[in-house]
mmCIF file with all atom_site columns, C-alpha atoms in Angstrom:
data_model
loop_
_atom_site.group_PDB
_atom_site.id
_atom_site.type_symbol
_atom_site.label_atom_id
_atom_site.label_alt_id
_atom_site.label_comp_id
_atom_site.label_asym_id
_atom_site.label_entity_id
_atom_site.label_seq_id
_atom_site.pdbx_PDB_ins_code
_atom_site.Cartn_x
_atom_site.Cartn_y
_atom_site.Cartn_z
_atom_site.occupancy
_atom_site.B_iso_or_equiv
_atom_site.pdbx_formal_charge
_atom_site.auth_seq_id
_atom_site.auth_comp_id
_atom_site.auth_asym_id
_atom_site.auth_atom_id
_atom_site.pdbx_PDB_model_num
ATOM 1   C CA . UNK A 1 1   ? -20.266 -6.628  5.381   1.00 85.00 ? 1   UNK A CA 1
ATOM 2   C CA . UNK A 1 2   ? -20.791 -5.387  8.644   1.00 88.00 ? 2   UNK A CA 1
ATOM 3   C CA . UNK A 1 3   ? -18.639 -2.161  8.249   1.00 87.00 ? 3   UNK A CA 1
ATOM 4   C CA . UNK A 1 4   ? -20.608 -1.243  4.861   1.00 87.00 ? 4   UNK A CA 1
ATOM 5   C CA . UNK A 1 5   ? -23.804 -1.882  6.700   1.00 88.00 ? 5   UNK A CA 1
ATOM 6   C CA . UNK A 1 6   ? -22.646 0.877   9.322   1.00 88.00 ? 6   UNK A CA 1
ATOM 7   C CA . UNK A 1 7   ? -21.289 2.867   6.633   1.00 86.00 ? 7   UNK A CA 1
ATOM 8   C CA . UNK A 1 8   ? -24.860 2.906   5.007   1.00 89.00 ? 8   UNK A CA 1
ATOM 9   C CA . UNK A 1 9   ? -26.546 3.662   8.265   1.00 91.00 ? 9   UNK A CA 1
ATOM 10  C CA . UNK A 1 10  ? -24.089 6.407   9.408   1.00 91.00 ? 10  UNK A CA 1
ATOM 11  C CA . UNK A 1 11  ? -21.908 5.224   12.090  1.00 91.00 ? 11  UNK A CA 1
ATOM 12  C CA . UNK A 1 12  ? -18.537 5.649   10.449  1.00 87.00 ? 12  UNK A CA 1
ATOM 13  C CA . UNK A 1 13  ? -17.162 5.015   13.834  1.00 89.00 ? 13  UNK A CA 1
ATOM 14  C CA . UNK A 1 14  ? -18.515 1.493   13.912  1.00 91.00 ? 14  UNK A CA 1
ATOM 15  C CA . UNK A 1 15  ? -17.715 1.090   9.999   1.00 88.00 ? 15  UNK A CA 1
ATOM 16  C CA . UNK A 1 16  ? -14.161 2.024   10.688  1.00 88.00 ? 16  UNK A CA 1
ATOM 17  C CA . UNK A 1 17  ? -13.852 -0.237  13.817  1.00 90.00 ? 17  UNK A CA 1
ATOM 18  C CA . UNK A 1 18  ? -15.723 -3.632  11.729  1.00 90.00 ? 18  UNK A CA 1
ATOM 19  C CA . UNK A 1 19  ? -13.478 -2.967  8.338   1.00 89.00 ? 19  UNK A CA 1
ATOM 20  C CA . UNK A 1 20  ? -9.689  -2.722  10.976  1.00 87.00 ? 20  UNK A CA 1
ATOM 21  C CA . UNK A 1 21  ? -10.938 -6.342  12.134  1.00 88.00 ? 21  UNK A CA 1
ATOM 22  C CA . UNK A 1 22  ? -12.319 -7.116  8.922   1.00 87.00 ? 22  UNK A CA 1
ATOM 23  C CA . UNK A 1 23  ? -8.641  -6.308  7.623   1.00 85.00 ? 23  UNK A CA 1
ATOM 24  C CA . UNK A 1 24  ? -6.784  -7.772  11.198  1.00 83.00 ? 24  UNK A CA 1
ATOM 25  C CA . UNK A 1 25  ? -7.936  -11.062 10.595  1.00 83.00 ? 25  UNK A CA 1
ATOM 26  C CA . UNK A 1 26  ? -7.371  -10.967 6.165   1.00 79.00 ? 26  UNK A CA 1
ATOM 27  C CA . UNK A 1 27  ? -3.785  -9.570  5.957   1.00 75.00 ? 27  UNK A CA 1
ATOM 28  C CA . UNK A 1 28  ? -2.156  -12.519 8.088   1.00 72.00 ? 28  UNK A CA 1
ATOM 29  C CA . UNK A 1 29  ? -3.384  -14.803 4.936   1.00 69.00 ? 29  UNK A CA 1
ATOM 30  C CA . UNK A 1 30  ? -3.906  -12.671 1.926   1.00 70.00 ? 30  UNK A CA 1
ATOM 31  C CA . UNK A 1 31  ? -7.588  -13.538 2.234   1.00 73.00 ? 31  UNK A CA 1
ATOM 32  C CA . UNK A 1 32  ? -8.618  -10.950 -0.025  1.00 76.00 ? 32  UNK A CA 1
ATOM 33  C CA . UNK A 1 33  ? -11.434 -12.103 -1.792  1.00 77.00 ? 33  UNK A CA 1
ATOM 34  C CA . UNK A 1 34  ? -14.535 -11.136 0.424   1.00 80.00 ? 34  UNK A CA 1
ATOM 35  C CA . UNK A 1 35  ? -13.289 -7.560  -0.088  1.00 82.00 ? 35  UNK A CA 1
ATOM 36  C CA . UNK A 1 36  ? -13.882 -7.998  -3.783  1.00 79.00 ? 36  UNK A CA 1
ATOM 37  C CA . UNK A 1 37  ? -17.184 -10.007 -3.830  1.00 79.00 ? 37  UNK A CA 1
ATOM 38  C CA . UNK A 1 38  ? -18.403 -6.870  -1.969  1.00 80.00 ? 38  UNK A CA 1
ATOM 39  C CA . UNK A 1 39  ? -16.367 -3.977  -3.019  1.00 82.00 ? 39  UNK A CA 1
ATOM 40  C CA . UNK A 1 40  ? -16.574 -0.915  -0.805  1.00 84.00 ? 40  UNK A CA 1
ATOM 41  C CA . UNK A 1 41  ? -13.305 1.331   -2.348  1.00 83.00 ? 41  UNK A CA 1
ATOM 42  C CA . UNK A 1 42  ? -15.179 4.559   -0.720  1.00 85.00 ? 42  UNK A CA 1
ATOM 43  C CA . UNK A 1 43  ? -14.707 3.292   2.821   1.00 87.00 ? 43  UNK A CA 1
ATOM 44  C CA . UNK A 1 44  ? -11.319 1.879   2.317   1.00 87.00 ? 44  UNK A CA 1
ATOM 45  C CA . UNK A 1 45  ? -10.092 5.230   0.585   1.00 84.00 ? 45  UNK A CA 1
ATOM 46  C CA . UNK A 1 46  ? -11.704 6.808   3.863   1.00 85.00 ? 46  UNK A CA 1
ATOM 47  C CA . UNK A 1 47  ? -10.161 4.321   5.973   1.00 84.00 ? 47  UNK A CA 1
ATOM 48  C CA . UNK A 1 48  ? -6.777  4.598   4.986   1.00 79.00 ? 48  UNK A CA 1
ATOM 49  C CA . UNK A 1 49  ? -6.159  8.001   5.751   1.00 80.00 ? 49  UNK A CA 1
ATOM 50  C CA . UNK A 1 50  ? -7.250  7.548   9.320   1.00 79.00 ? 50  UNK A CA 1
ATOM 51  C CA . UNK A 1 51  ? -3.872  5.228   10.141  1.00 74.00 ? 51  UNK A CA 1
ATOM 52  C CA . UNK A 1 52  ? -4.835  2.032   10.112  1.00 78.00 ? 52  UNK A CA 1
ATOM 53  C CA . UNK A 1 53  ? -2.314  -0.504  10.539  1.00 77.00 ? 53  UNK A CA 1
ATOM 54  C CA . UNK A 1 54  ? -3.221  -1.999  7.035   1.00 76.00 ? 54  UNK A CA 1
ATOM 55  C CA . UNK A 1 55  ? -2.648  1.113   4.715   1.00 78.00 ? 55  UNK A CA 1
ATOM 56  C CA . UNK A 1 56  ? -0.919  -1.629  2.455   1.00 76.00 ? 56  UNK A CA 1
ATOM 57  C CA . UNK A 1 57  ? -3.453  -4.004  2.205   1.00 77.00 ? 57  UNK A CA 1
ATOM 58  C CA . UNK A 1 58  ? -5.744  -1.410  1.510   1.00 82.00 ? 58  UNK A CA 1
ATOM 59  C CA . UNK A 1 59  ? -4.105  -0.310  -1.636  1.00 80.00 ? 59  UNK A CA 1
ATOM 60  C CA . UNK A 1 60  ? -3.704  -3.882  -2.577  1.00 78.00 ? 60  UNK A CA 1
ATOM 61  C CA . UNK A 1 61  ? -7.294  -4.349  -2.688  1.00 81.00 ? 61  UNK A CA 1
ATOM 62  C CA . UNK A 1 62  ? -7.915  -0.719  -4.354  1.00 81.00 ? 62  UNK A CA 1
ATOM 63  C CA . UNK A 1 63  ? -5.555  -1.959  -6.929  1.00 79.00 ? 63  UNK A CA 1
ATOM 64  C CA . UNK A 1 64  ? -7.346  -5.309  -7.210  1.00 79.00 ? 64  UNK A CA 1
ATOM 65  C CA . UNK A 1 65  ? -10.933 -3.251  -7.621  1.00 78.00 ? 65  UNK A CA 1
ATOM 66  C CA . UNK A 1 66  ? -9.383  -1.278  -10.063 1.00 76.00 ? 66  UNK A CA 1
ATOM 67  C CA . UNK A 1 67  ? -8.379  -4.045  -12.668 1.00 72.00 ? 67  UNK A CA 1
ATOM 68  C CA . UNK A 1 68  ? -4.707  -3.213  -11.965 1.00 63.00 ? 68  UNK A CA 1
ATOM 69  C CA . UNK A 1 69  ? -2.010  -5.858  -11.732 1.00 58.00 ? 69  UNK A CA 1
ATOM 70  C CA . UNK A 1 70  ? 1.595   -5.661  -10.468 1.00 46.00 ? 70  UNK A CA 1
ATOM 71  C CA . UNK A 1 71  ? 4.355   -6.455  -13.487 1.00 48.00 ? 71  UNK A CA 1
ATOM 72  C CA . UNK A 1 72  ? 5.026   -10.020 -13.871 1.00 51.00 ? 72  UNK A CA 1
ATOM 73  C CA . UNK A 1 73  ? 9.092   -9.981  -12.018 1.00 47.00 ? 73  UNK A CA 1
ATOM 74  C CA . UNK A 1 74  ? 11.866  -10.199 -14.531 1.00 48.00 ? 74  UNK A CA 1
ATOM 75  C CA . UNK A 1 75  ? 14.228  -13.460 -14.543 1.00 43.00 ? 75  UNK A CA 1
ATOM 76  C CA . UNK A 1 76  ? 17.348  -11.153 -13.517 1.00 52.00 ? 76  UNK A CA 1
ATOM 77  C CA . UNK A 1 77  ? 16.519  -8.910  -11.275 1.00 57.00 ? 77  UNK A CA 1
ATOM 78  C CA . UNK A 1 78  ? 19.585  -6.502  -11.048 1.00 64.00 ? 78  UNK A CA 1
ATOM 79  C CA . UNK A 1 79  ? 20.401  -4.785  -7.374  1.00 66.00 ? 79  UNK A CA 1
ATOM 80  C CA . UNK A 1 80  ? 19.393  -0.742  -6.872  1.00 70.00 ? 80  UNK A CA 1
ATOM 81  C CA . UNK A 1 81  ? 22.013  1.314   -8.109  1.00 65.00 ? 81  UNK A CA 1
ATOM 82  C CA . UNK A 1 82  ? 23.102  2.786   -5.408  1.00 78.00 ? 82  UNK A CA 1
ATOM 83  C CA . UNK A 1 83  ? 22.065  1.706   -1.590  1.00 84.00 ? 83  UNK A CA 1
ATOM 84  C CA . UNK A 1 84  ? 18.947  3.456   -0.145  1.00 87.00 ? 84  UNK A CA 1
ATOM 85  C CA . UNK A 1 85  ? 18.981  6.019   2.594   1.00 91.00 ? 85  UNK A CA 1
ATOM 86  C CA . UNK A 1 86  ? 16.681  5.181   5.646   1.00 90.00 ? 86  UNK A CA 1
ATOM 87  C CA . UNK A 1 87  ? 14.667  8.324   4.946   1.00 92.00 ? 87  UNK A CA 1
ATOM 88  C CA . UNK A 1 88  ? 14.597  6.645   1.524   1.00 92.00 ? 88  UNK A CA 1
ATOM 89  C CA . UNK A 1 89  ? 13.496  3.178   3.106   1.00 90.00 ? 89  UNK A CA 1
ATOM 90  C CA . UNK A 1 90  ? 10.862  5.851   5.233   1.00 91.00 ? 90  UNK A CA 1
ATOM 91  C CA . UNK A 1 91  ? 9.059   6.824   2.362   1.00 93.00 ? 91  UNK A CA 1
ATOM 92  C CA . UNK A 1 92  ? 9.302   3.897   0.023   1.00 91.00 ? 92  UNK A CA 1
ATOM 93  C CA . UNK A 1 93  ? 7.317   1.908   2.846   1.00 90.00 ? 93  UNK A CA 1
ATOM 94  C CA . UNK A 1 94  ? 4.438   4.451   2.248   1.00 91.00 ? 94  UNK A CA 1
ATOM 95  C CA . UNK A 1 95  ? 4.430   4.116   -1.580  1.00 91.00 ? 95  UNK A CA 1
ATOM 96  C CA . UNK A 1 96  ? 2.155   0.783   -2.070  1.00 88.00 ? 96  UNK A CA 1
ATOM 97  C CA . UNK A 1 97  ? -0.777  3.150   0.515   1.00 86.00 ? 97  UNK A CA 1
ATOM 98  C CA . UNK A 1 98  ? -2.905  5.983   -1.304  1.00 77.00 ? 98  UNK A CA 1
ATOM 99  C CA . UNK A 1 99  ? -1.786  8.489   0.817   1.00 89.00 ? 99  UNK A CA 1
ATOM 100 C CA . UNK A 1 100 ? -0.141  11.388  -1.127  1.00 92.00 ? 100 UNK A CA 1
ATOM 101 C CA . UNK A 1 101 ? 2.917   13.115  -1.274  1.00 93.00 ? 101 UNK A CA 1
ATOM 102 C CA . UNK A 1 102 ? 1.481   15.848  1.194   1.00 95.00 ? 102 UNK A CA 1
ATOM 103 C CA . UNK A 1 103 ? 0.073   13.335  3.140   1.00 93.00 ? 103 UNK A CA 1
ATOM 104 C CA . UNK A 1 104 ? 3.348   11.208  3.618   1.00 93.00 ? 104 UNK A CA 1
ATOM 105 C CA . UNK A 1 105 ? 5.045   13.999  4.394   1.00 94.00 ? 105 UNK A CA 1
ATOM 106 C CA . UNK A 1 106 ? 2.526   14.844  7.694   1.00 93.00 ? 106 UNK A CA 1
ATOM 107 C CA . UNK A 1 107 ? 2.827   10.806  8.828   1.00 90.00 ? 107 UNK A CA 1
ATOM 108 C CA . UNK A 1 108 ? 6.893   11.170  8.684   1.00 92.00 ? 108 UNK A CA 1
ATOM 109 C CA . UNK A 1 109 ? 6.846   15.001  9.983   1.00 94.00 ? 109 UNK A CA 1
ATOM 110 C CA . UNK A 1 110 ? 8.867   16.089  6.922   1.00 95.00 ? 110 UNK A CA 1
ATOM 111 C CA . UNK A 1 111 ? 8.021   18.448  4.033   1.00 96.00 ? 111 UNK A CA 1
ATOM 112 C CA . UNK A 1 112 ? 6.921   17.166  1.241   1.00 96.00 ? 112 UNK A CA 1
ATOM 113 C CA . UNK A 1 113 ? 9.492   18.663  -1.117  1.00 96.00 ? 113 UNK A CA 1
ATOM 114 C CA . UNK A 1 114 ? 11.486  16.272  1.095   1.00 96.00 ? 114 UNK A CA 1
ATOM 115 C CA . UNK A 1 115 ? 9.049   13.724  0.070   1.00 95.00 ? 115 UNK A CA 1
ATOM 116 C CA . UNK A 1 116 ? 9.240   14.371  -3.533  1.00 96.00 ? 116 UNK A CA 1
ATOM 117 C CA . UNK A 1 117 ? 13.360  14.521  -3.311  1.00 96.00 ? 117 UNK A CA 1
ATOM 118 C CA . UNK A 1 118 ? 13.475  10.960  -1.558  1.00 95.00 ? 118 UNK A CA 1
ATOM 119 C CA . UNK A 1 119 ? 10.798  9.621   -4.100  1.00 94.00 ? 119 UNK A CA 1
ATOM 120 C CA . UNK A 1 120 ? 13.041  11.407  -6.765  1.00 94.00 ? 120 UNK A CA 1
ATOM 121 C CA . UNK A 1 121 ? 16.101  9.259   -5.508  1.00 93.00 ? 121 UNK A CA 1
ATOM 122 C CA . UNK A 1 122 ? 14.012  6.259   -5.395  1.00 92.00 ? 122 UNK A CA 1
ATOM 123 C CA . UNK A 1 123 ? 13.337  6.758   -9.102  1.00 91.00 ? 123 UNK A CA 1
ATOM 124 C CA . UNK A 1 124 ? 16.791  7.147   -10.151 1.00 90.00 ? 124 UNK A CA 1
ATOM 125 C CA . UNK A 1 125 ? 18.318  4.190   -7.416  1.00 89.00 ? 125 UNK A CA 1
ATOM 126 C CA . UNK A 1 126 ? 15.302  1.390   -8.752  1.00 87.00 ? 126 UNK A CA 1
ATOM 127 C CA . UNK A 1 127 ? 15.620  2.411   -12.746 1.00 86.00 ? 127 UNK A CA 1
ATOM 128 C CA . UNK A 1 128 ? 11.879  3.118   -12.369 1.00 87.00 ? 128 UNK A CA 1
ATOM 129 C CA . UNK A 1 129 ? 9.787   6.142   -13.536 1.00 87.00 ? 129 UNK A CA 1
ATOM 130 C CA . UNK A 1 130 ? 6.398   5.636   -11.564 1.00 88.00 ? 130 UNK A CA 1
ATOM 131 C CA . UNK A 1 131 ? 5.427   5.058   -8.052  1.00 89.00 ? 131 UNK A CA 1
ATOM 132 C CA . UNK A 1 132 ? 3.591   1.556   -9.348  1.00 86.00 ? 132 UNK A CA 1
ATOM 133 C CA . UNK A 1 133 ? 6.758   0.909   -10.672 1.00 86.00 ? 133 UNK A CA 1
ATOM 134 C CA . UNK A 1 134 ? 8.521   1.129   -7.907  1.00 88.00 ? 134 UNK A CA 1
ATOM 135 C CA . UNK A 1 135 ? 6.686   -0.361  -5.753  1.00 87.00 ? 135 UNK A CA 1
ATOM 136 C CA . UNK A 1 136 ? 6.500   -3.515  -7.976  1.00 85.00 ? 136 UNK A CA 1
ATOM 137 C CA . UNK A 1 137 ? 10.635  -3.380  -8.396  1.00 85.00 ? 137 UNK A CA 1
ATOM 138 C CA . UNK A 1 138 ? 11.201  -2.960  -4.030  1.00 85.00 ? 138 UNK A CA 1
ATOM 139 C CA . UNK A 1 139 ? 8.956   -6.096  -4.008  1.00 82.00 ? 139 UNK A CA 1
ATOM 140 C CA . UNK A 1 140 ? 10.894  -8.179  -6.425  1.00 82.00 ? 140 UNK A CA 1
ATOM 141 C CA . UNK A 1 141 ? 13.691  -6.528  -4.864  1.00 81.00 ? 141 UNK A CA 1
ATOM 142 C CA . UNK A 1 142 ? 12.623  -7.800  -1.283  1.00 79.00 ? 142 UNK A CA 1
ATOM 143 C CA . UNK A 1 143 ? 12.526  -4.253  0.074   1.00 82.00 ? 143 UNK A CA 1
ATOM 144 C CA . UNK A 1 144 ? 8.993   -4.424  0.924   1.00 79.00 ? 144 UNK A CA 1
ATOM 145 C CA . UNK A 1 145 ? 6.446   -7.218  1.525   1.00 73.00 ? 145 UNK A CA 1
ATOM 146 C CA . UNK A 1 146 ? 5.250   -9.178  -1.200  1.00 68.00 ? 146 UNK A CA 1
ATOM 147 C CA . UNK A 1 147 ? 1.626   -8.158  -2.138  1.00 63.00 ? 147 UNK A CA 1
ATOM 148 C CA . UNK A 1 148 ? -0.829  -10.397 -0.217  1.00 56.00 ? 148 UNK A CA 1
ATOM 149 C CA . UNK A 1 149 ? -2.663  -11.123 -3.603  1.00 52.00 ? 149 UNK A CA 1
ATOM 150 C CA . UNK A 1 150 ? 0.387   -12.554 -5.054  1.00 50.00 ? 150 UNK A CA 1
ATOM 151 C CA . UNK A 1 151 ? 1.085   -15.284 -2.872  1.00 46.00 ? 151 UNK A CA 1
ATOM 152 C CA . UNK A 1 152 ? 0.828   -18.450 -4.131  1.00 44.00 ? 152 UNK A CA 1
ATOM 153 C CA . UNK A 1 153 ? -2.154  -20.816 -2.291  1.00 44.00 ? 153 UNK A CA 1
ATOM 154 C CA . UNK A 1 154 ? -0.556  -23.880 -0.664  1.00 44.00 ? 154 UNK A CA 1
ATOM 155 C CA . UNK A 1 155 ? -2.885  -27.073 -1.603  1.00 45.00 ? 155 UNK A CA 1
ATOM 156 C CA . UNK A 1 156 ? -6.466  -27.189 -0.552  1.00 44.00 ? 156 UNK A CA 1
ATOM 157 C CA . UNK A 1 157 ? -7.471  -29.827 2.035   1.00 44.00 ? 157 UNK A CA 1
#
């Protein structure tokens, strides 16, 4: 609340410093559900393209604002294809953000043709045909984080 009260006033300094803490102490338990009873998607769009450390999170909750759900995982969940470069690993780790191909490319110093040739392989290596896709498949695949939103709650109390 604090960083959209900045936000509104002006200080997009301060609003960027309150929503990193804001995130700091949410990620460690998925907590994401103040971000939703007041949704600010203009200030984390902003925010995530001026590297914070929770560019993941961040598209988690964009995704979560925008009605969109991950696919439920399948029951056999077959191995990639073919092993994954690290350049590969480099850019699939940017995927779940909203940072785009051109901006990918600036965070890893690479082109982004190079971008859109690893994303290419990615595609072919998961079976998948979108970067959602994707995404969803390296996380049943354990090749990135599981999405804070789908962790299950331990028991209350």
């Amino acid at each position: 609340m604090e960083a959209i009260a900045q936000d509104a006033l002006g200080d997009s300094r301060a609003a960027s410093s309150a929503l990193e803490r804001a995130l700091d102490l949410a990620e460690p338990d998925g907590a994401l559900s103040i971000f939703l009873l007041y949704p600010a998607p203009t200030l984390l769009e902003r925010h995530v393209r001026q590297h914070t450390a929770h560019a993941a999170l961040i598209a988690d909750i964009l995704s979560l604002l925008a009605g969109r759900t991950l696919p439920p995982p399948t029951a056999e969940l077959q191995p990639p294809l073919e092993a994954l470069s690290d350049s590969e690993i480099r850019v699939l780790r940017y995927l779940p953000t909203n940072l785009t191909g051109p901006e990918i490319a600036g965070e890893l110093y690479v082109s982004h043709n190079t971008v859109r040739t690893h994303l290419r392989h990615l595609y072919e290596k998961l079976g998948t045909h979108t970067r959602a896709d994707t995404v969803a498949r390296a996380r049943a695949l354990g090749l990135l984080a599981p999405s804070p939103h789908q962790r299950r709650a331990g028991p209350v109390g």
